[in-house]
Amino acid sequence: MTTVSLTLDEKYHRLQQSLRELGTVLVAFSGGVDSTFLLRAALDTLGTEKVLAVIGDSDSYPSREFAEARRLAESLGARFQVVESEELHDARYVANPSNRCYYCKTDLFSRLTALAQAQGIAAVLDGNNADDAGDWRPGRQAARELGVRSPLMEVGLTKAEIRELSHTLGLPTWDKPSFACLASRIPYGTAITRDNLGQIEAAEDFLRDLGFPQVRVRHHTEVARIEVPPADIDRLLDAPLRARIVARLRELGYHYVTVDLQGYRTGSMNEGL
């Protein structure tokens, strides 16, 4: 029987079975839909003492996401730790090649596997799901090389199914917009710096505060290319609001402020690969 033909309940039970077989787990926790669901499933299956959530803190992880991840871990009653990642010290990552995520995940997962070994934890888990299998994700190579498991992917749970199960479990993240690290806003080949990551974070925080929860500010040096869902484009272009957005993004250092008429989509920076 393939995972595609399994019912949602059967997939969840398989997930629980896999977690029980592992015994003790470290969950790479970002506070997103997938890792929150995985953490809750691990806690429900194994109990608090056999699960450790670890939040990676870095310049490419927005401060508000980091704070939200801490709040979520606490609200779930999870034991958690924070590790500082140092991908900006790696010149290969800073150069921003198309496999940039490989260097970032190698740094993070190396720290997590070392922490798991030091604490006698059997496995490190990430939140990749079945939908991620067909996307360009060089970070998956780092996960495979370091023995990191992706149990949601292994049992065939899709993002939609994870949202449905999260809703059933009462998780506040069930309808949380998808998120990716700030470096994913920067075209490949453009160097990643603390300054441009901070610029992107400030721009996106401003737009979220204006009521655009699903937003990306793609950073093309002097140009900000804003992506929101197509249904939100008309509101974004409303004259008074548009003027506020232009003024703020120019304050942040962008000379030109544009709107992508295709709207928000994941991995738009990969379209040229």
Tab-separated table of C-alpha atoms in Angstrom:
chain	number	residue	atom	x	y	z
A	1	MET	CA	0.000	0.000	0.000
A	2	THR	CA	1.372	3.380	-0.965
A	3	THR	CA	1.105	6.383	1.308
A	4	VAL	CA	-1.051	8.123	-1.324
A	5	SER	CA	-3.859	5.561	-0.840
A	6	LEU	CA	-3.827	5.796	2.960
A	7	THR	CA	-6.542	7.699	4.758
A	8	LEU	CA	-5.631	10.715	6.851
A	9	ASP	CA	-6.105	8.759	10.076
A	10	GLU	CA	-3.918	5.952	8.749
A	11	LYS	CA	-1.140	8.396	7.883
A	12	TYR	CA	-1.326	9.919	11.351
A	13	HIS	CA	-1.148	6.506	12.989
A	14	ARG	CA	1.852	5.636	10.816
A	15	LEU	CA	3.481	8.869	11.935
A	16	GLN	CA	2.907	7.914	15.564
A	17	GLN	CA	4.286	4.437	14.927
A	18	SER	CA	7.426	5.900	13.357
A	19	LEU	CA	7.915	8.229	16.317
A	20	ARG	CA	7.511	5.363	18.791
A	21	GLU	CA	10.127	3.338	16.911
A	22	LEU	CA	12.574	6.249	17.186
A	23	GLY	CA	11.936	6.567	20.931
A	24	THR	CA	13.514	9.984	21.534
A	25	VAL	CA	13.547	12.850	19.078
A	26	LEU	CA	14.899	16.359	18.540
A	27	VAL	CA	12.551	18.458	16.407
A	28	ALA	CA	14.021	21.282	14.311
A	29	PHE	CA	11.360	23.816	15.236
A	30	SER	CA	10.549	27.022	13.340
A	31	GLY	CA	7.009	27.662	14.535
A	32	GLY	CA	5.611	27.062	11.052
A	33	VAL	CA	2.673	24.851	10.125
A	34	ASP	CA	4.709	21.681	9.595
A	35	SER	CA	7.160	21.793	12.480
A	36	THR	CA	4.431	22.824	14.938
A	37	PHE	CA	2.280	19.889	13.895
A	38	LEU	CA	5.275	17.535	14.079
A	39	LEU	CA	6.193	18.780	17.537
A	40	ARG	CA	2.632	18.335	18.794
A	41	ALA	CA	2.460	14.815	17.340
A	42	ALA	CA	5.794	13.908	18.963
A	43	LEU	CA	4.714	15.284	22.338
A	44	ASP	CA	1.374	13.460	22.198
A	45	THR	CA	3.049	10.219	21.149
A	46	LEU	CA	6.238	10.164	23.224
A	47	GLY	CA	5.675	12.585	26.095
A	48	THR	CA	7.540	15.713	27.091
A	49	GLU	CA	10.693	14.068	28.410
A	50	LYS	CA	11.429	12.247	25.147
A	51	VAL	CA	11.076	15.277	22.874
A	52	LEU	CA	13.305	18.329	22.533
A	53	ALA	CA	12.390	21.256	20.282
A	54	VAL	CA	15.337	23.295	19.021
A	55	ILE	CA	14.955	26.717	17.446
A	56	GLY	CA	17.754	27.920	15.191
A	57	ASP	CA	18.361	31.635	15.565
A	58	SER	CA	19.994	33.421	12.643
A	59	ASP	CA	19.968	36.703	10.728
A	60	SER	CA	17.763	35.139	8.050
A	61	TYR	CA	15.063	34.221	10.606
A	62	PRO	CA	12.821	37.236	11.369
A	63	SER	CA	12.626	38.377	14.975
A	64	ARG	CA	8.846	38.102	15.075
A	65	GLU	CA	8.991	34.515	13.791
A	66	PHE	CA	11.607	33.660	16.395
A	67	ALA	CA	9.491	35.149	19.189
A	68	GLU	CA	6.410	33.309	17.908
A	69	ALA	CA	8.302	29.999	17.823
A	70	ARG	CA	9.305	30.433	21.466
A	71	ARG	CA	5.703	31.227	22.445
A	72	LEU	CA	4.412	28.197	20.555
A	73	ALA	CA	6.942	25.835	22.128
A	74	GLU	CA	6.020	27.125	25.569
A	75	SER	CA	2.273	26.869	24.897
A	76	LEU	CA	2.703	23.241	23.793
A	77	GLY	CA	4.569	22.464	26.998
A	78	ALA	CA	7.672	21.399	25.093
A	79	ARG	CA	11.229	21.420	26.340
A	80	PHE	CA	13.125	23.655	23.965
A	81	GLN	CA	16.537	25.159	23.355
A	82	VAL	CA	17.905	27.810	21.042
A	83	VAL	CA	21.016	27.327	18.941
A	84	GLU	CA	22.817	30.133	17.148
A	85	SER	CA	23.509	29.312	13.513
A	86	GLU	CA	26.426	30.971	11.761
A	87	GLU	CA	25.814	30.546	8.050
A	88	LEU	CA	26.878	34.148	7.414
A	89	HIS	CA	30.392	33.082	8.408
A	90	ASP	CA	30.438	30.702	5.428
A	91	ALA	CA	31.604	32.470	2.260
A	92	ARG	CA	29.895	29.824	0.123
A	93	TYR	CA	26.515	30.690	1.661
A	94	VAL	CA	27.137	34.442	1.485
A	95	ALA	CA	27.875	34.179	-2.248
A	96	ASN	CA	24.272	32.948	-2.644
A	97	PRO	CA	24.606	30.190	-5.242
A	98	SER	CA	21.525	28.241	-6.308
A	99	ASN	CA	22.351	25.567	-3.695
A	100	ARG	CA	22.654	28.175	-0.918
A	101	CYS	CA	20.236	26.224	1.298
A	102	TYR	CA	22.648	23.302	1.361
A	103	TYR	CA	25.234	25.351	3.259
A	104	CYS	CA	22.653	26.833	5.622
A	105	LYS	CA	21.123	23.450	6.470
A	106	THR	CA	24.528	21.836	6.805
A	107	ASP	CA	25.424	24.400	9.455
A	108	LEU	CA	22.111	24.034	11.308
A	109	PHE	CA	21.766	20.265	11.090
A	110	SER	CA	25.383	19.721	12.136
A	111	ARG	CA	24.631	21.661	15.318
A	112	LEU	CA	21.394	19.758	15.910
A	113	THR	CA	22.921	16.324	15.379
A	114	ALA	CA	25.785	17.194	17.742
A	115	LEU	CA	23.269	18.367	20.348
A	116	ALA	CA	21.195	15.202	19.928
A	117	GLN	CA	24.265	13.001	20.348
A	118	ALA	CA	25.343	14.921	23.445
A	119	GLN	CA	21.913	14.439	25.016
A	120	GLY	CA	21.424	10.820	23.964
A	121	ILE	CA	18.555	11.596	21.597
A	122	ALA	CA	18.021	8.994	18.908
A	123	ALA	CA	16.970	11.113	15.928
A	124	VAL	CA	16.816	14.647	14.558
A	125	LEU	CA	13.589	15.441	12.705
A	126	ASP	CA	12.617	18.223	10.314
A	127	GLY	CA	9.185	19.298	9.070
A	128	ASN	CA	9.490	18.598	5.355
A	129	ASN	CA	6.232	17.209	3.980
A	130	ALA	CA	5.207	15.184	0.922
A	131	ASP	CA	4.684	18.316	-1.194
A	132	ASP	CA	8.332	19.276	-0.725
A	133	ALA	CA	9.593	16.222	-2.590
A	134	GLY	CA	9.198	17.805	-6.030
A	135	ASP	CA	10.506	21.276	-5.216
A	136	TRP	CA	14.060	22.592	-5.576
A	137	ARG	CA	15.318	22.037	-2.036
A	138	PRO	CA	19.105	21.581	-1.836
A	139	GLY	CA	18.769	21.591	1.950
A	140	ARG	CA	17.363	18.081	1.621
A	141	GLN	CA	20.823	16.875	0.576
A	142	ALA	CA	22.267	18.219	3.835
A	143	ALA	CA	19.507	16.443	5.763
A	144	ARG	CA	20.271	13.131	4.055
A	145	GLU	CA	24.018	13.460	4.595
A	146	LEU	CA	23.548	14.137	8.313
A	147	GLY	CA	20.870	11.503	8.882
A	148	VAL	CA	18.035	13.944	9.599
A	149	ARG	CA	14.622	12.309	9.258
A	150	SER	CA	11.507	13.834	7.669
A	151	PRO	CA	8.665	11.741	9.114
A	152	LEU	CA	5.859	13.853	7.624
A	153	MET	CA	7.291	13.239	4.168
A	154	GLU	CA	7.940	9.581	4.946
A	155	VAL	CA	4.270	8.881	5.735
A	156	GLY	CA	3.053	10.939	2.780
A	157	LEU	CA	1.403	13.837	4.619
A	158	THR	CA	0.788	16.830	2.353
A	159	LYS	CA	0.595	20.465	3.457
A	160	ALA	CA	-3.208	20.465	3.091
A	161	GLU	CA	-3.481	17.329	5.217
A	162	ILE	CA	-1.176	18.791	7.861
A	163	ARG	CA	-3.339	21.910	7.995
A	164	GLU	CA	-6.445	19.744	8.385
A	165	LEU	CA	-4.928	17.683	11.189
A	166	SER	CA	-3.588	20.839	12.842
A	167	HIS	CA	-7.094	22.308	12.811
A	168	THR	CA	-8.485	19.131	14.366
A	169	LEU	CA	-5.832	19.325	17.093
A	170	GLY	CA	-6.634	22.981	17.753
A	171	LEU	CA	-3.216	24.263	16.740
A	172	PRO	CA	-3.162	28.021	16.061
A	173	THR	CA	-0.833	27.465	13.096
A	174	TRP	CA	-3.348	25.476	11.047
A	175	ASP	CA	-3.991	28.459	8.750
A	176	LYS	CA	-0.665	30.240	9.187
A	177	PRO	CA	0.741	31.544	5.893
A	178	SER	CA	3.714	29.670	4.484
A	179	PHE	CA	7.083	31.121	5.308
A	180	ALA	CA	10.659	30.769	4.104
A	181	CYS	CA	13.896	32.322	5.318
A	182	LEU	CA	14.665	35.918	4.377
A	183	ALA	CA	17.550	34.851	2.154
A	184	SER	CA	15.005	33.333	-0.239
A	185	ARG	CA	14.021	36.894	-1.226
A	186	ILE	CA	17.457	37.595	-2.716
A	187	PRO	CA	18.277	36.593	-6.323
A	188	TYR	CA	20.942	33.919	-6.649
A	189	GLY	CA	24.347	35.468	-7.155
A	190	THR	CA	23.578	38.564	-5.079
A	191	ALA	CA	25.583	38.440	-1.853
A	192	ILE	CA	23.675	37.906	1.377
A	193	THR	CA	24.462	40.408	4.118
A	194	ARG	CA	23.010	41.355	7.478
A	195	ASP	CA	22.074	44.694	5.952
A	196	ASN	CA	19.971	43.366	3.088
A	197	LEU	CA	18.364	40.714	5.317
A	198	GLY	CA	17.430	43.442	7.795
A	199	GLN	CA	16.080	45.618	4.997
A	200	ILE	CA	13.823	42.821	3.762
A	201	GLU	CA	12.644	41.989	7.277
A	202	ALA	CA	11.690	45.609	8.001
A	203	ALA	CA	9.822	45.922	4.701
A	204	GLU	CA	7.862	42.706	5.218
A	205	ASP	CA	7.055	43.574	8.844
A	206	PHE	CA	5.625	46.890	7.661
A	207	LEU	CA	3.439	45.199	5.044
A	208	ARG	CA	2.220	42.554	7.486
A	209	ASP	CA	1.289	45.290	9.931
A	210	LEU	CA	-0.813	46.821	7.119
A	211	GLY	CA	-2.807	43.594	6.896
A	212	PHE	CA	-0.944	41.554	4.268
A	213	PRO	CA	-0.146	38.307	6.131
A	214	GLN	CA	1.096	36.483	3.019
A	215	VAL	CA	3.741	38.728	1.514
A	216	ARG	CA	7.219	38.600	0.058
A	217	VAL	CA	9.523	41.520	-0.667
A	218	ARG	CA	11.904	40.220	-3.319
A	219	HIS	CA	15.139	42.148	-3.026
A	220	HIS	CA	16.633	43.254	-6.349
A	221	THR	CA	19.238	45.630	-4.877
A	222	GLU	CA	17.599	49.029	-5.512
A	223	VAL	CA	14.251	47.482	-6.442
A	224	ALA	CA	11.681	45.964	-4.078
A	225	ARG	CA	9.358	43.541	-5.913
A	226	ILE	CA	6.327	42.944	-3.721
A	227	GLU	CA	4.366	39.707	-3.985
A	228	VAL	CA	0.951	39.331	-2.354
A	229	PRO	CA	-1.843	36.901	-3.289
A	230	PRO	CA	-3.673	38.052	-6.435
A	231	ALA	CA	-6.798	38.781	-4.399
A	232	ASP	CA	-4.830	41.369	-2.377
A	233	ILE	CA	-3.283	43.253	-5.286
A	234	ASP	CA	-6.137	45.734	-5.699
A	235	ARG	CA	-5.932	46.741	-2.038
A	236	LEU	CA	-2.152	47.020	-2.254
A	237	LEU	CA	-2.567	49.430	-5.176
A	238	ASP	CA	-5.140	51.623	-3.442
A	239	ALA	CA	-3.681	55.119	-3.839
A	240	PRO	CA	-3.348	56.237	-0.182
A	241	LEU	CA	-2.009	52.872	0.945
A	242	ARG	CA	0.311	52.649	-2.056
A	243	ALA	CA	1.788	56.026	-1.140
A	244	ARG	CA	2.472	54.862	2.423
A	245	ILE	CA	4.158	51.700	1.180
A	246	VAL	CA	6.347	53.548	-1.307
A	247	ALA	CA	7.374	56.113	1.299
A	248	ARG	CA	8.304	53.480	3.877
A	249	LEU	CA	10.227	51.232	1.509
A	250	ARG	CA	12.141	54.208	0.171
A	251	GLU	CA	13.021	55.097	3.776
A	252	LEU	CA	14.419	51.577	4.077
A	253	GLY	CA	16.725	52.157	1.106
A	254	TYR	CA	14.816	50.946	-1.950
A	255	HIS	CA	14.879	53.390	-4.862
A	256	TYR	CA	12.056	51.688	-6.752
A	257	VAL	CA	8.993	49.875	-5.380
A	258	THR	CA	7.153	47.486	-7.690
A	259	VAL	CA	4.293	44.974	-7.493
A	260	ASP	CA	4.570	41.542	-9.124
A	261	LEU	CA	1.328	41.173	-11.105
A	262	GLN	CA	1.585	37.377	-11.016
A	263	GLY	CA	1.069	37.576	-7.273
A	264	TYR	CA	2.628	35.575	-4.469
A	265	ARG	CA	3.989	32.126	-5.271
A	266	THR	CA	6.501	29.958	-3.503
A	267	GLY	CA	9.969	29.696	-4.996
A	268	SER	CA	9.624	32.548	-7.479
A	269	MET	CA	13.392	33.031	-7.290
A	270	ASN	CA	13.787	29.505	-8.694
A	271	GLU	CA	11.898	30.314	-11.894
A	272	GLY	CA	15.106	31.258	-13.694
A	273	LEU	CA	16.944	28.031	-12.833
